[in-house]
mmCIF file of C-alpha atoms in Angstrom:
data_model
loop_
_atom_site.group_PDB
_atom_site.id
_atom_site.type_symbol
_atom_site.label_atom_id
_atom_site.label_comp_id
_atom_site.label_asym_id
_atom_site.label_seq_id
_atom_site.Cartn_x
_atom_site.Cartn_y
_atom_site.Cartn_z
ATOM 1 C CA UNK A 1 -43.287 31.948 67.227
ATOM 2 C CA UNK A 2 -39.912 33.765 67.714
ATOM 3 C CA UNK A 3 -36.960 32.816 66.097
ATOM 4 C CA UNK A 4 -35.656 32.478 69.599
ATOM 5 C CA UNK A 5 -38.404 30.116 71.061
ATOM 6 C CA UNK A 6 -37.567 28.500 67.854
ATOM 7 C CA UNK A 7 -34.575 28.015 67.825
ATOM 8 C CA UNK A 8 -35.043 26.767 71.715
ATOM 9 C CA UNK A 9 -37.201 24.210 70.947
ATOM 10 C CA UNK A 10 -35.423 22.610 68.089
ATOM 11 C CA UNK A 11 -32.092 22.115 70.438
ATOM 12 C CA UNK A 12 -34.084 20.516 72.940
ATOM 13 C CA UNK A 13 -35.893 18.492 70.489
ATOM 14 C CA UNK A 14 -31.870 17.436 69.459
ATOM 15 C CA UNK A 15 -31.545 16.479 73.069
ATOM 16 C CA UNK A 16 -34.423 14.330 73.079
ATOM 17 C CA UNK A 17 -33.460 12.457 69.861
ATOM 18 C CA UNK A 18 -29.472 12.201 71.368
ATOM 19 C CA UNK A 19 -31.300 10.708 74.098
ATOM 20 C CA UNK A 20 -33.439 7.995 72.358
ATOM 21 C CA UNK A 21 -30.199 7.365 69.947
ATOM 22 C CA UNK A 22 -32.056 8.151 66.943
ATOM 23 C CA UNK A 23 -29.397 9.308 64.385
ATOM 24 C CA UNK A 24 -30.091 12.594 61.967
ATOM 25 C CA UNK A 25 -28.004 14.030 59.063
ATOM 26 C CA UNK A 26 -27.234 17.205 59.217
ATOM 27 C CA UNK A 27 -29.799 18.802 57.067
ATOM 28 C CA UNK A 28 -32.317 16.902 59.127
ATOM 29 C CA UNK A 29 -30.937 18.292 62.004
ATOM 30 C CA UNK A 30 -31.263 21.864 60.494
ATOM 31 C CA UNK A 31 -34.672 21.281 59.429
ATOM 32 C CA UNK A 32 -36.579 20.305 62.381
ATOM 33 C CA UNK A 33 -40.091 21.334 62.532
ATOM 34 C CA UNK A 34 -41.182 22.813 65.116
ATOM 35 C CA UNK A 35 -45.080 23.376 65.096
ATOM 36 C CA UNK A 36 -46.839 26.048 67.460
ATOM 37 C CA UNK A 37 -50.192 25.163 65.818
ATOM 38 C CA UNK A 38 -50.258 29.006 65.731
ATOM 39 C CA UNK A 39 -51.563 29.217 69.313
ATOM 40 C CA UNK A 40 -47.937 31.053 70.312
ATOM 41 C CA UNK A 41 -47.929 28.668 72.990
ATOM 42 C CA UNK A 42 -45.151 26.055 72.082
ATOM 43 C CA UNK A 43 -43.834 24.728 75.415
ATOM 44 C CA UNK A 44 -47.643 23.636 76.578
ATOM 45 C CA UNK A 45 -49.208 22.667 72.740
ATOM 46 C CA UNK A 46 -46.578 21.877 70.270
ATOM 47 C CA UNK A 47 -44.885 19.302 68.320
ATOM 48 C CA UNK A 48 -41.214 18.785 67.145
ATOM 49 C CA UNK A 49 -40.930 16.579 64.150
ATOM 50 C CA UNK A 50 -38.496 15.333 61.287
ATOM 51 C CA UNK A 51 -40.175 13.991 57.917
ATOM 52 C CA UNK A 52 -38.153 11.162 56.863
ATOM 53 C CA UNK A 53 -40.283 10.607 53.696
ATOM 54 C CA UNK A 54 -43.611 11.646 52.319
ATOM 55 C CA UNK A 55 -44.541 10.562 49.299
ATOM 56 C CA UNK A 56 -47.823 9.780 47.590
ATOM 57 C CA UNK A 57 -48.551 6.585 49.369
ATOM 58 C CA UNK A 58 -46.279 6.793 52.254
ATOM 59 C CA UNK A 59 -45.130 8.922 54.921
ATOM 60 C CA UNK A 60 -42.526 8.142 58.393
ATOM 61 C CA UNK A 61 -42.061 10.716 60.872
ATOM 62 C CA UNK A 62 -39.803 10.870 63.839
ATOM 63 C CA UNK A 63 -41.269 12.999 66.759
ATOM 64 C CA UNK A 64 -40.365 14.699 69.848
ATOM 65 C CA UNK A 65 -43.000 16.367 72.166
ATOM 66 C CA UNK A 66 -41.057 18.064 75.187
ATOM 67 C CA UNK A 67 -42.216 17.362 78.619
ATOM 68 C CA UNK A 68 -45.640 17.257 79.241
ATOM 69 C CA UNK A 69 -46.042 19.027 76.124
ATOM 70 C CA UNK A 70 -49.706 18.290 74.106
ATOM 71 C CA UNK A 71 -50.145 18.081 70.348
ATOM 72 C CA UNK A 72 -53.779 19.102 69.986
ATOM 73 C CA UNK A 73 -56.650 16.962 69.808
ATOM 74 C CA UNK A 74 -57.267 16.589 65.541
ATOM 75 C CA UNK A 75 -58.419 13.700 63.140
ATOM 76 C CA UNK A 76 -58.082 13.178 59.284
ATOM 77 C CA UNK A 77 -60.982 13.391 57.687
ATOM 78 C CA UNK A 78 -61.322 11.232 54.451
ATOM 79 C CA UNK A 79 -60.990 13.676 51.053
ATOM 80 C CA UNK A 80 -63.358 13.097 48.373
ATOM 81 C CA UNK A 81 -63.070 9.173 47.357
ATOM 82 C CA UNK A 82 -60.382 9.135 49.659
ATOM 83 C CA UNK A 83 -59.937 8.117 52.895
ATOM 84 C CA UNK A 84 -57.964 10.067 55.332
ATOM 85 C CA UNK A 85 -54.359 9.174 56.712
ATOM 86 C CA UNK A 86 -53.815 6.028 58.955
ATOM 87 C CA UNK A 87 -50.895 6.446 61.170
ATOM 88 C CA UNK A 88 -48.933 4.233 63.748
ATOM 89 C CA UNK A 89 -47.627 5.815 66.814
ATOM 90 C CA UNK A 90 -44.906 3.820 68.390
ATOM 91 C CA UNK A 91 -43.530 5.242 71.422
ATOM 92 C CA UNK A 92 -39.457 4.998 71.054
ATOM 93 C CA UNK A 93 -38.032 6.520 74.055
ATOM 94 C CA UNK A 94 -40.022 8.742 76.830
ATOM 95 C CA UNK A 95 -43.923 8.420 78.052
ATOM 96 C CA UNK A 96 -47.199 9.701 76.123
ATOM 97 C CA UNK A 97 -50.295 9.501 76.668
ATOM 98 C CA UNK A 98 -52.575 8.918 74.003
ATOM 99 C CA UNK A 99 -56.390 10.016 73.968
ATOM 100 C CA UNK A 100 -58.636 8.324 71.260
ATOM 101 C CA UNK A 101 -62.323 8.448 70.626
ATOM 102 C CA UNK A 102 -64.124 5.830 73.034
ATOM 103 C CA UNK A 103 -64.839 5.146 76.741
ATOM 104 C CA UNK A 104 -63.634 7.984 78.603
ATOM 105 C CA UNK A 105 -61.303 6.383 81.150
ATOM 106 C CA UNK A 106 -62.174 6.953 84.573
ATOM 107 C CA UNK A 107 -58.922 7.899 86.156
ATOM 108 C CA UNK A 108 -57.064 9.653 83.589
ATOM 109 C CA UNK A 109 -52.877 10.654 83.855
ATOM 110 C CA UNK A 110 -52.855 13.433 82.322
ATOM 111 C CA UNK A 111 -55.564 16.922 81.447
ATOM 112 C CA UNK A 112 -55.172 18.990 78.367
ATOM 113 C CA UNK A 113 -53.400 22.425 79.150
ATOM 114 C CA UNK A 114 -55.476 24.730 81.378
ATOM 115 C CA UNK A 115 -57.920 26.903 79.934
ATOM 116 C CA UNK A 116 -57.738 24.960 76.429
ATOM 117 C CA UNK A 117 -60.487 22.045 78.011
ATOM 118 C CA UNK A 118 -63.248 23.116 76.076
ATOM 119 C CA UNK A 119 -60.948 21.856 72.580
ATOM 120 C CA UNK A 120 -60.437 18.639 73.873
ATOM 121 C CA UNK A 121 -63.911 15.851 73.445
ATOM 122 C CA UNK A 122 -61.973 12.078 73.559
ATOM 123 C CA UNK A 123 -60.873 10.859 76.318
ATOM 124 C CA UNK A 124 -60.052 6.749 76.186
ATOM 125 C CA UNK A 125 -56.715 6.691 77.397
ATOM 126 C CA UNK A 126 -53.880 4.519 75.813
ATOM 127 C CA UNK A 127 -50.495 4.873 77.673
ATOM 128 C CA UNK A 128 -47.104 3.978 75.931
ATOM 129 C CA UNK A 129 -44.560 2.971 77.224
ATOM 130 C CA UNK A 130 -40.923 2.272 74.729
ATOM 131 C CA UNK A 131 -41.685 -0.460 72.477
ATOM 132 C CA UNK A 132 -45.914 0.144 72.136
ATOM 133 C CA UNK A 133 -47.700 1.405 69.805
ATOM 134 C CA UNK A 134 -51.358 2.052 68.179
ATOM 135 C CA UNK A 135 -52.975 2.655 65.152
ATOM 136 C CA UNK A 136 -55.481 5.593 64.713
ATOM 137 C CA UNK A 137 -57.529 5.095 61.643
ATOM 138 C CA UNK A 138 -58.902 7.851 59.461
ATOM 139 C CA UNK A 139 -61.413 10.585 60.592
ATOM 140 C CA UNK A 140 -60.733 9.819 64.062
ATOM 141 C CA UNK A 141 -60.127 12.328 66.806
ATOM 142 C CA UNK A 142 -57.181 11.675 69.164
ATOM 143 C CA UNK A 143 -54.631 13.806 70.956
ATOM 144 C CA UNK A 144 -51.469 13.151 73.272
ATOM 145 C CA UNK A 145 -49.127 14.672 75.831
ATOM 146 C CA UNK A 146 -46.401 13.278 76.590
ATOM 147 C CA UNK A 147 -45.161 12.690 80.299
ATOM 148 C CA UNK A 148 -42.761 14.300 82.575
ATOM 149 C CA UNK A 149 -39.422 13.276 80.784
ATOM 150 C CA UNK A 150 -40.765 14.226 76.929
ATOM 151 C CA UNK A 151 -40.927 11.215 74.346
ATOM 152 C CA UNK A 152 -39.437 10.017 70.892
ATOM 153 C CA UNK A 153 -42.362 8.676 68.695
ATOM 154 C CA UNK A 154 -42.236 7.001 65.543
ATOM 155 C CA UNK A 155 -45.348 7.863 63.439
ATOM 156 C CA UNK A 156 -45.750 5.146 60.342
ATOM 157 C CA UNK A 157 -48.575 6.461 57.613
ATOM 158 C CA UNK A 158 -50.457 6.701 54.579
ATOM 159 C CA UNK A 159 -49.880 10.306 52.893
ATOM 160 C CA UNK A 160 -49.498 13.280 55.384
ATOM 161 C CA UNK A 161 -51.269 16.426 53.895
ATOM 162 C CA UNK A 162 -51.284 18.524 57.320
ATOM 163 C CA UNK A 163 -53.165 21.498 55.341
ATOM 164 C CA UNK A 164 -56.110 18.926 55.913
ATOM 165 C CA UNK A 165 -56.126 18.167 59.287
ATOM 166 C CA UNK A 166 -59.000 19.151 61.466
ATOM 167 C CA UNK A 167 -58.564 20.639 64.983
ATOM 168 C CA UNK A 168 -61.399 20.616 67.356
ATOM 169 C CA UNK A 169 -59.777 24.137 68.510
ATOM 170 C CA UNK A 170 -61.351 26.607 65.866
ATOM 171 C CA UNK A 171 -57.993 28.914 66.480
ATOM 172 C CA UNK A 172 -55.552 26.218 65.762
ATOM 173 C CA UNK A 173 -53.651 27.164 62.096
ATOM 174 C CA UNK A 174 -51.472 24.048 61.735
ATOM 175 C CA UNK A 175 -48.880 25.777 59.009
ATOM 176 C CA UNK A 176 -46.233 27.261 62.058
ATOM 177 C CA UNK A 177 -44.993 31.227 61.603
ATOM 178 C CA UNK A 178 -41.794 32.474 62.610
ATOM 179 C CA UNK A 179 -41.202 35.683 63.729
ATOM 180 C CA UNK A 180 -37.357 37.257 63.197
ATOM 181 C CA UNK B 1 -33.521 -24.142 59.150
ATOM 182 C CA UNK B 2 -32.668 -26.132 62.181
ATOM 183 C CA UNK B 3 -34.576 -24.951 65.252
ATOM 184 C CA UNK B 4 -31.063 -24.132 66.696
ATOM 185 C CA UNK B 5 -29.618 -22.131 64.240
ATOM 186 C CA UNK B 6 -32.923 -19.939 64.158
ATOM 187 C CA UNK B 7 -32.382 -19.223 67.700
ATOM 188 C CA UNK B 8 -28.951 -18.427 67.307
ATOM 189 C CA UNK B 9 -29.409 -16.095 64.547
ATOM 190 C CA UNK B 10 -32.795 -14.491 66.639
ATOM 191 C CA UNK B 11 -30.119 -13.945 69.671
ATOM 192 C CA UNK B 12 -27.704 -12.142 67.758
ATOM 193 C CA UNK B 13 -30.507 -10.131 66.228
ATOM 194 C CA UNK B 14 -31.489 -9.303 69.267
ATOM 195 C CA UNK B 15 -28.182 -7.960 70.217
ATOM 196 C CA UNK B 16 -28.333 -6.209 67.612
ATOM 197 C CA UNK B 17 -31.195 -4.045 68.279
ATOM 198 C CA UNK B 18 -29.896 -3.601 71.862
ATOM 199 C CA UNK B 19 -26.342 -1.861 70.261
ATOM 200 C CA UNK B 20 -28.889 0.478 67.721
ATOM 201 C CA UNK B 21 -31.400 1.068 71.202
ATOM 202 C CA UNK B 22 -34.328 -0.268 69.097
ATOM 203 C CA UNK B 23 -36.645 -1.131 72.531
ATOM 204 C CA UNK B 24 -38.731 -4.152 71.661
ATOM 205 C CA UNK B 25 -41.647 -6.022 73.187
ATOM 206 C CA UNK B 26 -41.384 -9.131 74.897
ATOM 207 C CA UNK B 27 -43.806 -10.578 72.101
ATOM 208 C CA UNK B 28 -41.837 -8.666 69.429
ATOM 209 C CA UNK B 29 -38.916 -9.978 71.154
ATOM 210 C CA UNK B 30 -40.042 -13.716 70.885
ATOM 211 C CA UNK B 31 -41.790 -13.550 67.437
ATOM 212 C CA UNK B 32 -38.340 -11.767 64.962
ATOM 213 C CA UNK B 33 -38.895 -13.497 61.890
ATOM 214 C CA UNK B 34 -35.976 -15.435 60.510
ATOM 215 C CA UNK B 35 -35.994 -15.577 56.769
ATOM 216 C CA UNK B 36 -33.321 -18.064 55.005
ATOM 217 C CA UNK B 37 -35.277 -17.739 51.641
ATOM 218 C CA UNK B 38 -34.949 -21.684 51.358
ATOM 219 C CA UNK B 39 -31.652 -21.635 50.858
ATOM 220 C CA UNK B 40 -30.420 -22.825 54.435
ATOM 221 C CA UNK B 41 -27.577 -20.553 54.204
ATOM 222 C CA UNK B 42 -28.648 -18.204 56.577
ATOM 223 C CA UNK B 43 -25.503 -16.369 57.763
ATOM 224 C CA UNK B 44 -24.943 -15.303 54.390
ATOM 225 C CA UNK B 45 -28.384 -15.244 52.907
ATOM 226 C CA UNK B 46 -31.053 -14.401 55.276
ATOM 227 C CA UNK B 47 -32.742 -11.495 57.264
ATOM 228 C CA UNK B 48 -33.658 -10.937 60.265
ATOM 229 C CA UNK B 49 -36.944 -8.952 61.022
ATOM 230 C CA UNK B 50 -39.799 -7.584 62.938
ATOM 231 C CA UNK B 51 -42.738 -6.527 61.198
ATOM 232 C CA UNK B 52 -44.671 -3.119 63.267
ATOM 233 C CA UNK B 53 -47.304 -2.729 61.560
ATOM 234 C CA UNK B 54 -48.907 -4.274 58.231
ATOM 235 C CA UNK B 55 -52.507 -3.063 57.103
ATOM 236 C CA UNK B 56 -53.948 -2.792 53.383
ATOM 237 C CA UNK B 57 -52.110 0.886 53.385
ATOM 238 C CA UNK B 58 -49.220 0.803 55.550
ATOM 239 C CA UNK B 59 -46.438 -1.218 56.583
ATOM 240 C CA UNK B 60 -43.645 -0.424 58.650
ATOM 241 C CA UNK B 61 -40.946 -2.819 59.655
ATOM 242 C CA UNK B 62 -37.119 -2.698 62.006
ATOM 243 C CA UNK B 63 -34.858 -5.311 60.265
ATOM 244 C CA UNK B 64 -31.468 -6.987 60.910
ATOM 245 C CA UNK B 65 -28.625 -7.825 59.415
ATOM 246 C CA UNK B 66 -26.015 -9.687 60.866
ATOM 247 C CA UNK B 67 -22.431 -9.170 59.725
ATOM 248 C CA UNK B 68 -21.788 -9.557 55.687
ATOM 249 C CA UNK B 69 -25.286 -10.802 55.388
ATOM 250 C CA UNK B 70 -26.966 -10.642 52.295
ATOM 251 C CA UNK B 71 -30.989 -9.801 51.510
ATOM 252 C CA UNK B 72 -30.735 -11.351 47.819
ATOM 253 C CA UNK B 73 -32.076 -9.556 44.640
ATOM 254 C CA UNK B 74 -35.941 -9.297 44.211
ATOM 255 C CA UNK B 75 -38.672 -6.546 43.207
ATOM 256 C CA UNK B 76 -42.133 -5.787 44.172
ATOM 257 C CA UNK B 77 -44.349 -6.306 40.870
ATOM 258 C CA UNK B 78 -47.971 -4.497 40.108
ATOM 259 C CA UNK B 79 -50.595 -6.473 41.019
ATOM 260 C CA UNK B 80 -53.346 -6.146 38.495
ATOM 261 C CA UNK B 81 -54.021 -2.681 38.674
ATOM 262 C CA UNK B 82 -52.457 -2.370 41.822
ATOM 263 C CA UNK B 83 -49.042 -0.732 42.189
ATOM 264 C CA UNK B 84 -46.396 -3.061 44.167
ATOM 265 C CA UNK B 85 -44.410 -2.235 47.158
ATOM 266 C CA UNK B 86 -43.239 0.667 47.624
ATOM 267 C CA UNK B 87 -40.652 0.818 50.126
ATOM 268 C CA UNK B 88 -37.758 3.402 52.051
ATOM 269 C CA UNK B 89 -35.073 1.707 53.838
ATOM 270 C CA UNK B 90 -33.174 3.647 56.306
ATOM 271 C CA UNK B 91 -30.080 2.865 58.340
ATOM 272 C CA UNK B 92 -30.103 2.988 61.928
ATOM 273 C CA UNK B 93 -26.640 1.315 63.069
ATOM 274 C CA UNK B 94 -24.246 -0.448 61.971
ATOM 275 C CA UNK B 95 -23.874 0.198 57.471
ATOM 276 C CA UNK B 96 -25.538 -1.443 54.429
ATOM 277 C CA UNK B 97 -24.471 -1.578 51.050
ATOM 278 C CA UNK B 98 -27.630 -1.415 48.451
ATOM 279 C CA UNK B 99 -27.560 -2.177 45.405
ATOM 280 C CA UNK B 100 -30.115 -0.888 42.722
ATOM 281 C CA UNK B 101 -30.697 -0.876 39.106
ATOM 282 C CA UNK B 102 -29.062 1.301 37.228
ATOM 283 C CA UNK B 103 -25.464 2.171 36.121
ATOM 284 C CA UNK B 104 -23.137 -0.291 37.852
ATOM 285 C CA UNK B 105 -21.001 1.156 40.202
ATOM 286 C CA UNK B 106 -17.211 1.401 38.894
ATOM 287 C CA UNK B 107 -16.064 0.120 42.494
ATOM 288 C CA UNK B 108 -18.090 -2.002 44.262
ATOM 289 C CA UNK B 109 -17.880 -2.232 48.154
ATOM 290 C CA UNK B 110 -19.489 -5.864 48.614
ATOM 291 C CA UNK B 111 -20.275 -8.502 46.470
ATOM 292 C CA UNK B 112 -23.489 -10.897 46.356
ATOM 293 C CA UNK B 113 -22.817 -14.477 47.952
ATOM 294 C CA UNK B 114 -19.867 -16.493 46.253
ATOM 295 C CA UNK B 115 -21.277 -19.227 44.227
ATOM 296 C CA UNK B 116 -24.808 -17.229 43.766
ATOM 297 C CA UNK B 117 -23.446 -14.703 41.547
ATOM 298 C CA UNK B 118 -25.816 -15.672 38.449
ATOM 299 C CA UNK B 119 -28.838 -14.476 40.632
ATOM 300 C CA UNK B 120 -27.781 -11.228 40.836
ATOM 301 C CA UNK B 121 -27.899 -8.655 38.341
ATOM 302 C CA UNK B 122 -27.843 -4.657 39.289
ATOM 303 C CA UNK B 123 -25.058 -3.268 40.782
ATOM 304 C CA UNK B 124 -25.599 0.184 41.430
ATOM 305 C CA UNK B 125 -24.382 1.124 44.813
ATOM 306 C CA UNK B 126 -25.787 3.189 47.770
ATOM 307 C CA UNK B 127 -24.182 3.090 50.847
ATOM 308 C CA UNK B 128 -26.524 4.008 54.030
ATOM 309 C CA UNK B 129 -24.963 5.025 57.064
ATOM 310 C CA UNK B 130 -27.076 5.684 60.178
ATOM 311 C CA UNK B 131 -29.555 8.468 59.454
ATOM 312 C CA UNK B 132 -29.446 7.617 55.669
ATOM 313 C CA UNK B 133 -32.213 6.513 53.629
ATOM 314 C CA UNK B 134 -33.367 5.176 50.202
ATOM 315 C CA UNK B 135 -36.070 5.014 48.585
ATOM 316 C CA UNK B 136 -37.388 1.810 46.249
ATOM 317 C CA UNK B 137 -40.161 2.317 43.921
ATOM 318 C CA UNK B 138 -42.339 -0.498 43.035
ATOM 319 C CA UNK B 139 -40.992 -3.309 40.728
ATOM 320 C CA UNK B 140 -37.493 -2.214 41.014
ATOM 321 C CA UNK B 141 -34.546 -4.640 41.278
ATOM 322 C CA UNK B 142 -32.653 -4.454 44.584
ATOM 323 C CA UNK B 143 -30.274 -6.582 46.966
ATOM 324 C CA UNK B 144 -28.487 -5.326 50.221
ATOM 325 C CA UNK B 145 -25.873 -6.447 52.010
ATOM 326 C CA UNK B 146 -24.733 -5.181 55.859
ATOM 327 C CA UNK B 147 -21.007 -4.494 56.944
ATOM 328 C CA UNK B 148 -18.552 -6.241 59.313
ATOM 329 C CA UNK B 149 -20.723 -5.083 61.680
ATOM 330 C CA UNK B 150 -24.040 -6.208 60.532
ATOM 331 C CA UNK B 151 -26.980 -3.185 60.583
ATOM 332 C CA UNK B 152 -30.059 -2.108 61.780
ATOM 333 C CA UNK B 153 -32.381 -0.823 59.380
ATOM 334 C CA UNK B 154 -36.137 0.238 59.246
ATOM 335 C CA UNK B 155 -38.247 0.051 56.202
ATOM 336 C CA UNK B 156 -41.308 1.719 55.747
ATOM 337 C CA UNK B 157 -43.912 0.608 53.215
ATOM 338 C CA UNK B 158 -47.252 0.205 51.448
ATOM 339 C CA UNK B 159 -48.201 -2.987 52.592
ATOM 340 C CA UNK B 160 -45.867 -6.022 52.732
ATOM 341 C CA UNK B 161 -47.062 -8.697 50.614
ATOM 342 C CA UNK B 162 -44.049 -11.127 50.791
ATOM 343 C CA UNK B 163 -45.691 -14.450 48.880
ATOM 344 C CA UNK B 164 -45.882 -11.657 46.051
ATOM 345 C CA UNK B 165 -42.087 -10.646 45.827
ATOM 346 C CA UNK B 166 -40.142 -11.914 42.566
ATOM 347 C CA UNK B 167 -36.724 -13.270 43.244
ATOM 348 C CA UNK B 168 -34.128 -13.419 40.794
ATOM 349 C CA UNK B 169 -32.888 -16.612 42.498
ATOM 350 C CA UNK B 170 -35.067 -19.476 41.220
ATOM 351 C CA UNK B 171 -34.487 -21.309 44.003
ATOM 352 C CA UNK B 172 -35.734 -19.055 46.913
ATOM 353 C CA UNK B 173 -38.805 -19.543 48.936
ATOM 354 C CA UNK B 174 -39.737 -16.239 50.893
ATOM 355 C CA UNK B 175 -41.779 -18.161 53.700
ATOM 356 C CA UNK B 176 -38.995 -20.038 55.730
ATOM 357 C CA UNK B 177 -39.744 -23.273 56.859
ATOM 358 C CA UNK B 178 -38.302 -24.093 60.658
ATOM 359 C CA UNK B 179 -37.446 -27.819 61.596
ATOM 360 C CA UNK B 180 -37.620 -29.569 64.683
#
């Protein structure tokens, strides 16, 4: 990613969060993440995020996905004698779409971004709206876009070790670069 | 507490979350735990709360505090060979003065309830103003107490085991009883 698309991203990610009234400090503010999931393909599959805390039993994340933008379908696979993350998405501000393992639901809102289908295998739809949430446990696939205004989602977990994450898209590299 | 006065208190509450923008379901809306700790003295010791999300791993929860309110002094032991809560508070609205263990703060902003002083005992300060955070490790003495305004704060958590907190207050029963 260029430091321009960057930079781009993380202001309207600021936008999003002024929206939702979700306060930052300043170094949070400067820090935003902004993953590309190395596909150089932010505005369609991407993921703006601030790490409150992450510590050895505990992580909370505030995130931002742009409109209609997707965060790639992944799950977190249990490590050795331990079991992978368990995270809560609740839906703050905004519209997403979730997609867990289960049922496929026959009329679906959304579609993952063109061409990319063939990376995307779950497709039980959970909408929601400000206020909802659900839990995805470990080791299970899910993915989710968000709709036409963006959304603010709160993500409450176990550990986050995003090195381990696995993408059903074989190109994805989860660690972002940017480009000067 | 008097079935009125826990409605009262669960109103304001909710006004609360409206000024911080905290979007709530109805059900969330309807079930905010009112703790007085037993001590039916709620507007000065008591917490309001709504509890997200509490599994074996995770716990996340959006709590109240209405004007000068106090959360009284308590830790989160080890269990066996379990290690207690661990927990990060962080401010959303309004301001909260926390008090930890450690080296007493020269000038102190609050102080704990007048007449309960013998219950508490560390006196470090913190102040949290919105988009500030704090981290408790387990089995660590703490208190906090909100502004003139009262605060909104979320805490996120290894699981919430509230029958297993230790109060330095003899008298306090965590599980609030509600009369007709």
């Amino acid at each position: 990613m260029k430091v321009e698309k960057f930079e781009e991203m993380r202001q309207k990610a600021l936008n999003c969060f002024e929206k939702a009234s979700i306060v930052l400090t300043d170094i949070e503010k400067k820090n935003i993440e902004v993953a590309d999931f190395g596909l150089d393909d932010v505005e369609r599959t991407g993921l703006q995020l601030v790490v409150y805390i992450n510590t050895d039993r505990v992580c909370a994340k505030e995130m931002v996905l742009l409109p209609n933008q997707t965060c790639p379908e992944h799950r977190h696979p249990n490590i050795e004698n331990e079991p992978g993350k368990e995270e809560t998405f609740r839906c703050r501000w905004g519209m997403v779409y979730l997609y867990v393992d289960g049922i496929p639901s026959e009329k679906r809102s959304t579609n993952p971004p063109s061409g990319d289908e063939k990376y995307y295998s779950v497709f039980h739809e959970v909408i929601l709206n400000p206020g909802e949430q659900y839990t995805i446990y470990p080791n299970t696939l899910h993915w989710f876009q968000s709709g036409a205004e963006g959304a603010v989602v709160s993500e409450f977990s176990t550990r986050s070790k995003d090195e381990a994450d696995v993408f059903t898209d074989v190109r994805i590299k989860r660690i972002p670069e940017i480009e000067s």
